[in-house]
Amino acid sequence: MCNTKNNILPAAEVEKQFEYIKRIKKDNDKYTELNGNRRRAFVMTFGCQQNEADSEKIAGMAEAMGYEIANLPEGASLIVVNTCAVREHAEQKALSIIGQYKHLKNKDPDMIIAVCGCMVTQEHRVNEIKFSYPYVDFVFGTSSIHRLPQLICQRRASGRRIYCPEEKEYLVAEGIPMKRAEGARAWVSVMYGCNNFCSYCIVPYVRGRERSRTREAIYDEVAELVKQGYRDITLLGQNVNSYGKDSGYDYDFADLLSMLDTIEGDYMIHFMTSHPKDATRKLIDVMANGRHIAKHFHLPLQAGSDDVLRRMNRRYTFESYMGILDYIREKMPDAVITSDIMVGFPGESEEDFEDTLRALRRARFDMIYSFIYSPRRGTPAYSMDCHIPDKIKSERFERLLQCQNAIALEKNKPLVGKTVRVLCDGRSKNNDKVFSGRNEGNKIVFFDAEDSDTGKFLDVLIERADTFALYGKIIRQK
Ligand code: 5AD
Ligand code: SF4
């Protein structure tokens, strides 16, 4: 390794948290002895998979502190709200939920309510919590997640509310216990933060600069998960393609994937998200030749107009983006390609928007996540001229969906009559008579199965396809 920069939090800092964990556990165990039941903790999560992964750490620490993890806030002694700031709607939802917890605190004044995540890494939101939500005990930012045990102790000892939006330095905390969501899928963060500063996006301001975990730490975690029986592992980062650059590692994301692919076992690796400006041919070659790497690329385009892309500070053109898609399809003709598309960016003309529709027809994504631009205070786009009226944004959003839905259906139809490998997630949430799972490209598939099939890979013959899902029957090996 040359010119490496150490982005890892000193182990002593993490060990310190374990001291606090022990202290709280002792107290919680005493409570259990006296009352016959355990204190409960409830974690409410908003936003992206990165937040889900952070919440698994919060729940893991809470469990280590002796709390039982609850599914509901009622009766919990500790509530942590992990917030998102990417769109205004997510912030409003979080504030409304925090508002609803006031009556719980009234019933149980000893309860601790903490708010963390991207929303409270912004000063104006910290002030809002400080003045308008006086029953919130403490707030902590995205880089302080590991400090939860310490903050609980401090709050109890001092009796004072605590505002800890950010650390001086954003560092990777290794060794924090995690309580993973049930099932055969697991998230593994490979890096944190973002250096891209897309002009609409709050993430670089609330998650700090890029910092990568070492490949050894990631390898050990993935190998352990495979050993424990996890079948689908998604590597997470805001821009996984720049993995390693921040720390000066002499290996990149493609090298990391190659290394993980050597782990023996029956599993798939997905990853998200990639920035098109950094998607290399080397990475695509590694995917094409991989044994365990899903042939699924999530590559956010955002807009089809070069002028909009330039003002978004995306640093690619639509043609250069298409060059990457062409190479992916040349190497992996059946690859599933998904994208993020935004409508209503400031100054987006009708012609710009039609460029996006044309781009969809050319790129032919299997699926898109579509977004209406939401102004974020502190970002360059916030102070740009010509914000688009809500009515026009909504109309464009509808047209975007219509255009993409037709493409998604066209992409799904040819799968009828084919047998696809599906990881079974168990009974469907909406109808427990059928089972659901996802194929290599993360497409949702419904089929009849038995409970013992949950968590296994199954061969499913596709009999019907619609815009959002595939339907089929299991082909059992004789
Ligand atoms: N408004 C709307 N969508 C946004 N995204 C990021 N910031 C905003 C915003 N201010 C979308 C982008 C990104 C996805 C995760 O969220 O499309 O790729
Ligand atoms: Fe936001 Fe752009 Fe970074 Fe993605 S790459 S998190 S859109 S700034």
Coordinates of C-alpha atoms and ligand atoms in Angstrom, one line a residue:
M1 CA 0.0 0.0 0.0
C2 CA 1.3 3.5 -0.8
N3 CA 0.2 6.9 0.5
T4 CA -2.5 5.3 2.6
K5 CA -4.5 7.6 4.8
N6 CA -5.9 6.0 8.0
N7 CA -9.7 6.6 7.9
I8 CA -10.4 4.0 10.6
L9 CA -11.5 5.1 14.1
P10 CA -8.9 4.0 16.7
A11 CA -9.9 0.7 18.3
A12 CA -9.6 2.3 21.8
E13 CA -12.5 4.6 20.9
V14 CA -14.7 1.6 20.1
E15 CA -13.5 -0.2 23.2
K16 CA -14.6 2.8 25.2
Q17 CA -18.1 2.3 23.9
F18 CA -18.0 -1.3 25.2
E19 CA -17.4 0.0 28.7
Y20 CA -20.6 2.1 28.4
I21 CA -22.4 -0.9 27.0
K22 CA -21.4 -2.9 30.0
R23 CA -22.6 -0.2 32.4
I24 CA -26.0 0.1 30.8
K25 CA -26.4 -3.7 30.6
K26 CA -25.8 -4.0 34.3
D27 CA -28.5 -1.5 35.0
N28 CA -30.9 -3.2 32.5
D29 CA -30.2 -6.6 33.9
K30 CA -31.0 -5.3 37.4
Y31 CA -34.3 -4.0 36.0
T32 CA -35.1 -7.4 34.5
E33 CA -34.4 -9.1 37.9
L34 CA -36.8 -6.7 39.7
N35 CA -39.5 -6.7 37.1
G36 CA -39.3 -10.0 35.3
N37 CA -39.3 -8.4 31.9
R38 CA -36.6 -6.8 29.8
R39 CA -36.5 -3.1 28.9
R40 CA -37.2 -2.7 25.2
A41 CA -35.7 -0.6 22.5
F42 CA -37.4 0.5 19.3
V43 CA -35.5 1.8 16.2
M44 CA -37.4 3.7 13.5
T45 CA -35.6 4.0 10.2
F46 CA -36.2 6.4 7.3
G47 CA -34.3 6.5 4.0
C48 CA -31.8 4.4 2.2
Q49 CA -30.1 1.1 2.7
Q50 CA -27.2 2.9 4.3
N51 CA -29.5 4.0 7.0
E52 CA -30.9 0.5 7.3
A53 CA -27.4 -0.7 7.8
D54 CA -26.7 2.0 10.4
S55 CA -29.9 1.0 12.2
E56 CA -28.7 -2.6 12.4
K57 CA -25.7 -1.2 14.3
I58 CA -28.0 0.8 16.6
A59 CA -30.1 -2.3 17.3
G60 CA -27.0 -4.4 17.7
M61 CA -25.6 -2.0 20.4
A62 CA -29.1 -1.8 22.0
E63 CA -29.2 -5.6 22.3
A64 CA -25.7 -5.7 23.7
M65 CA -26.8 -3.1 26.3
G66 CA -29.5 -5.6 27.4
Y67 CA -32.5 -4.2 25.6
E68 CA -34.9 -6.4 23.8
I69 CA -35.6 -5.1 20.3
A70 CA -39.2 -4.2 19.9
N71 CA -41.4 -3.9 16.8
L72 CA -43.5 -1.1 18.3
P73 CA -42.6 2.2 20.1
E74 CA -45.3 1.6 22.8
G75 CA -43.7 0.4 26.0
A76 CA -40.1 0.9 24.8
S77 CA -37.6 2.5 27.2
L78 CA -35.3 3.6 24.4
I79 CA -36.5 5.0 21.0
V80 CA -34.1 5.9 18.3
V81 CA -35.3 7.6 15.2
N82 CA -32.8 7.3 12.4
T83 CA -33.7 10.0 9.9
C84 CA -33.1 10.8 6.2
A85 CA -32.6 14.2 4.6
V86 CA -32.5 13.4 0.9
R87 CA -36.0 14.8 0.2
E88 CA -38.2 17.2 2.2
H89 CA -40.9 14.6 2.4
A90 CA -38.6 12.2 4.4
E91 CA -37.8 15.0 6.9
Q92 CA -41.4 15.9 7.4
K93 CA -42.3 12.3 8.0
A94 CA -39.6 11.9 10.6
L95 CA -40.7 15.1 12.4
S96 CA -44.2 13.9 12.4
I97 CA -43.3 10.6 13.9
I98 CA -41.1 12.3 16.5
G99 CA -44.1 14.5 17.3
Q100 CA -46.2 11.3 17.9
Y101 CA -43.7 10.1 20.5
K102 CA -44.5 13.0 22.9
H103 CA -47.4 11.2 24.5
L104 CA -45.2 8.1 25.1
K105 CA -42.7 10.3 26.9
N106 CA -45.5 11.8 29.0
K107 CA -46.5 8.3 30.1
D108 CA -43.0 7.3 30.9
P109 CA -40.7 10.2 31.7
D110 CA -37.7 7.8 32.1
M111 CA -37.9 6.8 28.5
I112 CA -35.1 8.0 26.3
I113 CA -35.9 9.4 22.9
A114 CA -32.9 9.9 20.6
V115 CA -32.8 11.2 17.0
C116 CA -29.9 10.5 14.7
G117 CA -29.0 10.3 11.0
C118 CA -28.9 12.7 8.1
M119 CA -31.6 15.1 9.1
V120 CA -30.0 16.0 12.4
T121 CA -26.6 16.5 10.8
Q122 CA -28.0 19.8 9.6
E123 CA -27.8 22.7 12.0
H124 CA -31.3 24.1 11.3
R125 CA -32.8 20.8 12.1
V126 CA -30.9 20.4 15.3
N127 CA -32.2 23.8 16.4
E128 CA -35.7 22.7 15.4
I129 CA -35.4 19.6 17.6
K130 CA -33.9 21.7 20.4
F131 CA -36.7 24.2 20.5
S132 CA -39.8 22.4 19.2
Y133 CA -39.3 18.9 20.5
P134 CA -38.1 19.4 24.1
Y135 CA -38.8 15.8 25.0
V136 CA -36.1 14.5 22.7
D137 CA -33.1 13.6 25.0
F138 CA -30.3 13.7 22.5
V139 CA -29.4 14.0 18.8
F140 CA -26.4 12.5 17.1
G141 CA -25.1 12.7 13.5
T142 CA -24.2 10.1 11.0
S143 CA -20.5 9.9 12.1
S144 CA -21.4 9.5 15.7
I145 CA -23.6 6.3 15.5
H146 CA -21.1 4.3 17.5
R147 CA -21.4 6.8 20.4
L148 CA -25.0 5.8 21.3
P149 CA -24.0 3.9 24.5
Q150 CA -21.9 6.9 25.7
L151 CA -24.7 9.4 24.9
I152 CA -27.2 7.3 26.9
C153 CA -24.8 7.3 29.9
Q154 CA -24.1 11.0 29.6
R155 CA -27.7 11.9 29.3
R156 CA -28.5 9.9 32.4
A157 CA -25.6 11.2 34.4
S158 CA -25.9 14.9 33.5
G159 CA -29.7 15.2 33.2
R160 CA -29.0 17.6 30.3
R161 CA -30.0 17.2 26.7
I162 CA -27.2 16.6 24.2
Y163 CA -26.6 17.8 20.7
C164 CA -23.9 15.9 19.0
P165 CA -24.4 16.5 15.3
E166 CA -20.9 15.6 14.1
E167 CA -17.5 14.4 15.0
K168 CA -14.4 16.5 14.2
E169 CA -13.4 13.8 11.7
Y170 CA -15.5 11.3 9.8
L171 CA -14.0 7.9 10.5
V172 CA -15.0 4.3 10.0
A173 CA -15.9 2.5 13.3
E174 CA -15.1 -1.2 13.1
G175 CA -16.4 -3.9 15.4
I176 CA -19.8 -2.4 16.3
P177 CA -22.3 -5.2 17.1
M178 CA -25.1 -5.6 14.5
K179 CA -28.5 -7.0 14.7
R180 CA -29.4 -7.9 11.2
A181 CA -32.9 -7.9 9.7
E182 CA -34.3 -11.4 9.5
G183 CA -33.9 -13.4 6.3
A184 CA -31.1 -14.5 4.0
R185 CA -30.1 -11.0 2.8
A186 CA -27.5 -8.9 4.5
W187 CA -26.1 -5.4 3.9
V188 CA -22.4 -4.7 4.2
S189 CA -21.1 -1.1 4.0
V190 CA -17.9 -0.9 2.1
M191 CA -17.5 2.8 2.4
Y192 CA -19.2 5.9 3.8
G193 CA -19.7 9.4 2.6
C194 CA -19.6 11.0 -0.8
N195 CA -17.2 13.4 -2.6
N196 CA -19.3 14.1 -5.6
F197 CA -21.4 17.1 -4.7
C198 CA -24.1 16.6 -7.2
S199 CA -25.7 20.1 -7.1
Y200 CA -29.1 18.8 -5.8
C201 CA -27.9 16.4 -3.2
I202 CA -27.5 16.9 0.5
V203 CA -25.6 13.6 1.1
P204 CA -22.0 15.0 1.0
Y205 CA -23.0 17.6 3.6
V206 CA -24.6 15.1 6.0
R207 CA -22.4 12.0 5.5
G208 CA -19.0 13.7 5.0
R209 CA -16.1 12.8 2.7
E210 CA -15.6 9.3 1.3
R211 CA -13.9 6.8 3.6
S212 CA -13.4 3.2 2.8
R213 CA -13.1 0.1 5.0
T214 CA -10.2 -2.1 4.4
R215 CA -10.7 -5.1 2.1
E216 CA -9.6 -7.4 4.9
A217 CA -12.4 -6.2 7.2
I218 CA -14.9 -6.5 4.4
Y219 CA -13.7 -9.9 3.4
D220 CA -13.9 -11.2 6.9
E221 CA -17.4 -9.9 7.3
V222 CA -18.7 -11.3 4.0
A223 CA -17.0 -14.7 4.7
E224 CA -18.6 -14.9 8.1
L225 CA -22.1 -14.0 6.7
V226 CA -21.8 -16.7 4.0
K227 CA -20.7 -19.1 6.7
Q228 CA -23.8 -18.1 8.8
G229 CA -26.0 -19.0 5.8
Y230 CA -26.7 -15.5 4.3
R231 CA -27.4 -16.0 0.6
D232 CA -27.5 -12.5 -0.8
I233 CA -25.0 -9.8 0.2
T234 CA -25.4 -6.2 -0.9
L235 CA -22.2 -4.1 -0.7
L236 CA -23.2 -0.5 0.1
G237 CA -21.6 2.9 -0.5
Q238 CA -22.9 6.2 -2.0
N239 CA -20.4 5.7 -4.8
V240 CA -18.8 2.2 -4.6
N241 CA -16.8 2.9 -7.8
S242 CA -14.5 5.2 -5.9
Y243 CA -13.9 2.7 -3.2
G244 CA -10.3 2.8 -1.9
K245 CA -9.4 6.1 -3.5
D246 CA -9.9 8.2 -0.3
S247 CA -7.5 6.0 1.6
G248 CA -4.9 5.5 -1.1
Y249 CA -5.4 1.8 -1.2
D250 CA -3.6 0.1 -4.1
Y251 CA -6.8 -1.9 -4.9
D252 CA -10.1 -0.6 -6.2
F253 CA -13.7 -1.7 -6.1
A254 CA -13.2 -4.2 -9.0
D255 CA -10.3 -5.8 -7.0
L256 CA -12.4 -5.9 -3.9
L257 CA -15.2 -7.7 -5.8
S258 CA -12.7 -10.2 -7.3
M259 CA -11.4 -11.0 -3.8
L260 CA -14.9 -11.5 -2.3
D261 CA -15.8 -13.7 -5.3
T262 CA -13.2 -16.2 -4.1
I263 CA -15.2 -17.0 -0.9
E264 CA -16.6 -20.5 -1.2
G265 CA -20.3 -21.0 -0.8
D266 CA -23.7 -20.6 -2.4
Y267 CA -24.4 -16.9 -2.4
M268 CA -24.8 -13.8 -4.6
I269 CA -23.2 -10.4 -4.3
H270 CA -25.0 -7.2 -5.3
F271 CA -23.7 -3.7 -4.9
M272 CA -25.0 -0.2 -4.9
T273 CA -24.7 2.6 -5.9
S274 CA -22.3 3.3 -8.8
H275 CA -21.6 6.7 -10.2
P276 CA -21.4 6.6 -14.1
K277 CA -18.3 8.8 -14.2
D278 CA -16.3 6.1 -12.3
A279 CA -17.8 2.9 -13.7
T280 CA -14.8 1.2 -15.3
R281 CA -14.5 -1.5 -17.9
K282 CA -12.4 -3.4 -15.4
L283 CA -15.3 -3.5 -13.0
I284 CA -17.7 -4.7 -15.8
D285 CA -15.1 -7.4 -16.8
V286 CA -14.9 -8.6 -13.2
M287 CA -18.7 -8.8 -13.0
A288 CA -18.9 -10.7 -16.3
N289 CA -16.4 -13.3 -15.2
G290 CA -17.6 -13.5 -11.6
R291 CA -19.0 -16.7 -10.1
H292 CA -21.1 -15.0 -7.3
I293 CA -21.5 -11.4 -8.6
A294 CA -25.0 -10.7 -9.7
K295 CA -25.3 -9.4 -13.2
H296 CA -27.2 -6.4 -12.0
F297 CA -26.0 -2.9 -12.4
H298 CA -27.7 0.0 -10.7
L299 CA -26.4 3.1 -12.5
P300 CA -28.2 6.3 -11.8
L301 CA -28.6 8.5 -14.9
Q302 CA -30.7 11.2 -13.3
A303 CA -31.6 13.1 -16.5
G304 CA -31.3 12.7 -20.3
S305 CA -30.4 16.3 -21.1
D306 CA -26.7 17.1 -21.2
D307 CA -27.4 20.7 -20.1
V308 CA -29.3 19.4 -17.0
L309 CA -26.6 16.8 -16.3
R310 CA -24.0 19.6 -16.4
R311 CA -25.9 21.8 -14.0
M312 CA -26.4 18.8 -11.8
N313 CA -22.6 18.5 -11.7
R314 CA -22.8 14.8 -12.8
R315 CA -19.7 15.0 -15.0
Y316 CA -20.9 12.8 -17.8
T317 CA -23.0 13.2 -20.9
F318 CA -25.8 11.0 -22.0
E319 CA -23.7 9.6 -24.8
S320 CA -20.8 8.7 -22.5
Y321 CA -23.4 7.1 -20.2
M322 CA -24.7 5.0 -23.1
G323 CA -21.1 4.0 -23.8
I324 CA -21.0 2.2 -20.4
L325 CA -24.4 0.6 -21.0
D326 CA -23.2 -0.7 -24.4
Y327 CA -20.1 -2.2 -22.8
I328 CA -22.2 -3.9 -20.0
R329 CA -24.6 -5.4 -22.6
E330 CA -21.7 -6.5 -24.8
K331 CA -20.1 -8.4 -21.9
M332 CA -23.4 -9.5 -20.2
P333 CA -26.3 -9.5 -22.7
D334 CA -28.8 -10.5 -20.0
A335 CA -27.6 -8.0 -17.4
V336 CA -30.4 -6.2 -15.5
I337 CA -29.8 -2.5 -15.5
T338 CA -31.7 -0.2 -13.2
S339 CA -31.4 3.6 -12.6
D340 CA -32.4 6.6 -10.7
I341 CA -34.2 9.4 -12.6
M342 CA -35.2 12.8 -11.4
V343 CA -37.7 15.2 -12.8
G344 CA -38.2 18.9 -12.2
F345 CA -34.6 19.9 -11.6
P346 CA -34.4 23.8 -11.6
G347 CA -34.5 25.1 -15.1
E348 CA -35.6 21.8 -16.6
S349 CA -37.4 22.8 -19.8
E350 CA -40.1 20.7 -21.6
E351 CA -37.4 19.8 -24.1
D352 CA -34.9 18.7 -21.4
F353 CA -37.6 16.5 -19.9
E354 CA -38.4 15.0 -23.4
D355 CA -34.6 14.2 -23.6
T356 CA -35.1 12.2 -20.4
L357 CA -38.0 10.3 -22.0
R358 CA -35.9 9.7 -25.1
A359 CA -33.1 8.5 -22.9
L360 CA -35.4 6.0 -21.2
R361 CA -36.4 4.6 -24.6
R362 CA -32.8 4.2 -25.6
A363 CA -31.4 2.9 -22.3
R364 CA -34.3 0.5 -21.8
F365 CA -33.8 0.1 -18.0
D366 CA -35.4 -2.9 -16.4
M367 CA -36.6 -0.6 -13.6
I368 CA -36.1 2.9 -12.3
Y369 CA -36.4 4.7 -9.0
S370 CA -38.1 7.9 -10.0
F371 CA -37.9 11.1 -8.0
I372 CA -39.4 14.6 -8.0
Y373 CA -36.7 17.1 -7.4
S374 CA -36.9 18.4 -3.8
P375 CA -35.0 21.6 -2.9
R376 CA -32.4 21.0 -0.2
R377 CA -31.2 24.0 1.8
G378 CA -27.4 24.4 1.5
T379 CA -27.0 22.7 -1.9
P380 CA -26.1 24.7 -5.0
A381 CA -29.4 23.8 -6.8
Y382 CA -31.4 25.3 -3.9
S383 CA -30.3 28.8 -4.9
M384 CA -30.6 28.2 -8.7
D385 CA -33.1 30.2 -10.7
C386 CA -36.2 28.9 -12.3
H387 CA -37.6 26.3 -9.9
I388 CA -40.2 24.3 -11.6
P389 CA -43.8 24.6 -10.3
D390 CA -45.1 21.5 -8.4
K391 CA -47.9 21.0 -10.9
I392 CA -45.5 20.7 -13.8
K393 CA -43.2 18.4 -11.7
S394 CA -46.1 16.1 -11.0
E395 CA -47.2 16.0 -14.6
R396 CA -43.7 15.1 -15.7
F397 CA -43.4 12.5 -13.0
E398 CA -46.6 10.8 -14.3
R399 CA -45.4 10.9 -17.9
L400 CA -42.0 9.5 -16.8
L401 CA -43.8 6.6 -15.0
Q402 CA -46.0 5.8 -18.0
C403 CA -43.0 5.8 -20.3
Q404 CA -40.9 3.5 -18.0
N405 CA -43.8 1.2 -17.2
A406 CA -44.2 0.3 -20.8
I407 CA -40.4 -0.4 -21.1
A408 CA -40.4 -2.5 -17.9
L409 CA -43.2 -4.7 -19.2
E410 CA -41.4 -5.2 -22.6
K411 CA -38.3 -6.2 -20.6
N412 CA -40.1 -8.6 -18.4
K413 CA -42.2 -10.4 -21.1
P414 CA -39.4 -12.4 -22.7
L415 CA -38.7 -14.0 -19.3
V416 CA -42.0 -16.0 -19.7
G417 CA -41.1 -19.6 -20.4
K418 CA -37.6 -19.2 -18.9
T419 CA -36.4 -20.7 -15.6
V420 CA -34.8 -18.2 -13.3
R421 CA -32.9 -18.7 -10.0
V422 CA -34.8 -17.0 -7.2
L423 CA -33.8 -16.4 -3.6
C424 CA -37.0 -17.2 -1.6
D425 CA -37.9 -14.5 1.0
G426 CA -40.9 -16.4 2.4
R427 CA -44.6 -15.6 2.4
S428 CA -45.5 -12.4 0.6
K429 CA -46.4 -9.5 2.9
N430 CA -49.6 -8.7 1.1
N431 CA -50.9 -12.2 0.5
D432 CA -49.5 -14.9 2.7
K433 CA -50.9 -17.7 0.4
V434 CA -48.1 -17.0 -2.1
F435 CA -44.3 -16.8 -1.6
S436 CA -42.0 -14.1 -3.0
G437 CA -38.4 -13.8 -3.8
R438 CA -36.0 -12.0 -6.1
N439 CA -33.9 -13.2 -9.0
E440 CA -30.3 -12.3 -9.8
G441 CA -31.5 -8.9 -11.2
N442 CA -33.5 -8.2 -8.1
K443 CA -36.8 -8.6 -9.9
I444 CA -39.6 -9.7 -7.7
V445 CA -41.0 -13.2 -8.4
F446 CA -44.2 -14.8 -6.9
F447 CA -44.7 -18.5 -6.7
D448 CA -46.2 -21.3 -4.6
A449 CA -43.8 -22.8 -2.1
E450 CA -43.4 -24.3 1.3
D451 CA -42.1 -22.5 4.4
S452 CA -39.0 -24.7 4.3
D453 CA -38.1 -23.1 1.0
T454 CA -37.6 -19.7 2.7
G455 CA -34.0 -18.5 2.5
K456 CA -33.1 -21.0 -0.3
F457 CA -32.3 -20.5 -3.9
L458 CA -35.0 -22.1 -6.1
D459 CA -35.5 -22.6 -9.8
V460 CA -38.7 -21.0 -10.9
L461 CA -40.3 -21.4 -14.3
I462 CA -41.8 -18.0 -15.2
E463 CA -45.4 -18.3 -16.5
R464 CA -46.5 -14.7 -16.4
A465 CA -44.9 -11.3 -16.3
D466 CA -46.3 -7.8 -15.6
T467 CA -44.7 -4.4 -15.2
F468 CA -43.5 -4.9 -11.7
A469 CA -43.3 -8.6 -11.1
L470 CA -42.9 -12.1 -12.5
Y471 CA -45.1 -15.1 -11.6
G472 CA -44.1 -18.8 -11.9
K473 CA -43.8 -22.2 -10.4
I474 CA -40.9 -24.0 -8.8
I475 CA -39.0 -26.6 -10.8
R476 CA -37.9 -29.2 -8.2
Q477 CA -34.9 -31.3 -8.8
K478 CA -36.0 -35.0 -8.9
Ligands
5AD1 N1 -34.5 15.6 -4.8 C1 -35.0 14.5 -5.3 N2 -34.3 13.4 -5.5 C2 -33.0 13.4 -5.0 N3 -32.1 12.4 -5.0 C3 -31.0 12.9 -4.4 N4 -31.2 14.2 -4.0 C4 -32.5 14.5 -4.4 C5 -33.3 15.7 -4.3 N5 -32.8 16.8 -3.7 C6 -32.3 11.1 -5.6 C7 -31.2 10.9 -6.7 C8 -30.4 9.8 -6.1 C9 -31.3 9.1 -5.2 C10 -30.7 8.2 -4.2 O1 -32.1 10.1 -4.6 O2 -31.9 10.4 -7.8 O3 -29.7 9.0 -7.0
SF4_2 FE1 -25.7 12.5 -3.8 FE2 -24.4 12.5 -6.1 FE3 -23.1 11.6 -3.9 FE4 -25.1 10.2 -5.1 S1 -23.1 10.7 -6.0 S2 -24.9 10.6 -2.9 S3 -26.5 11.8 -5.8 S4 -23.8 13.7 -4.3

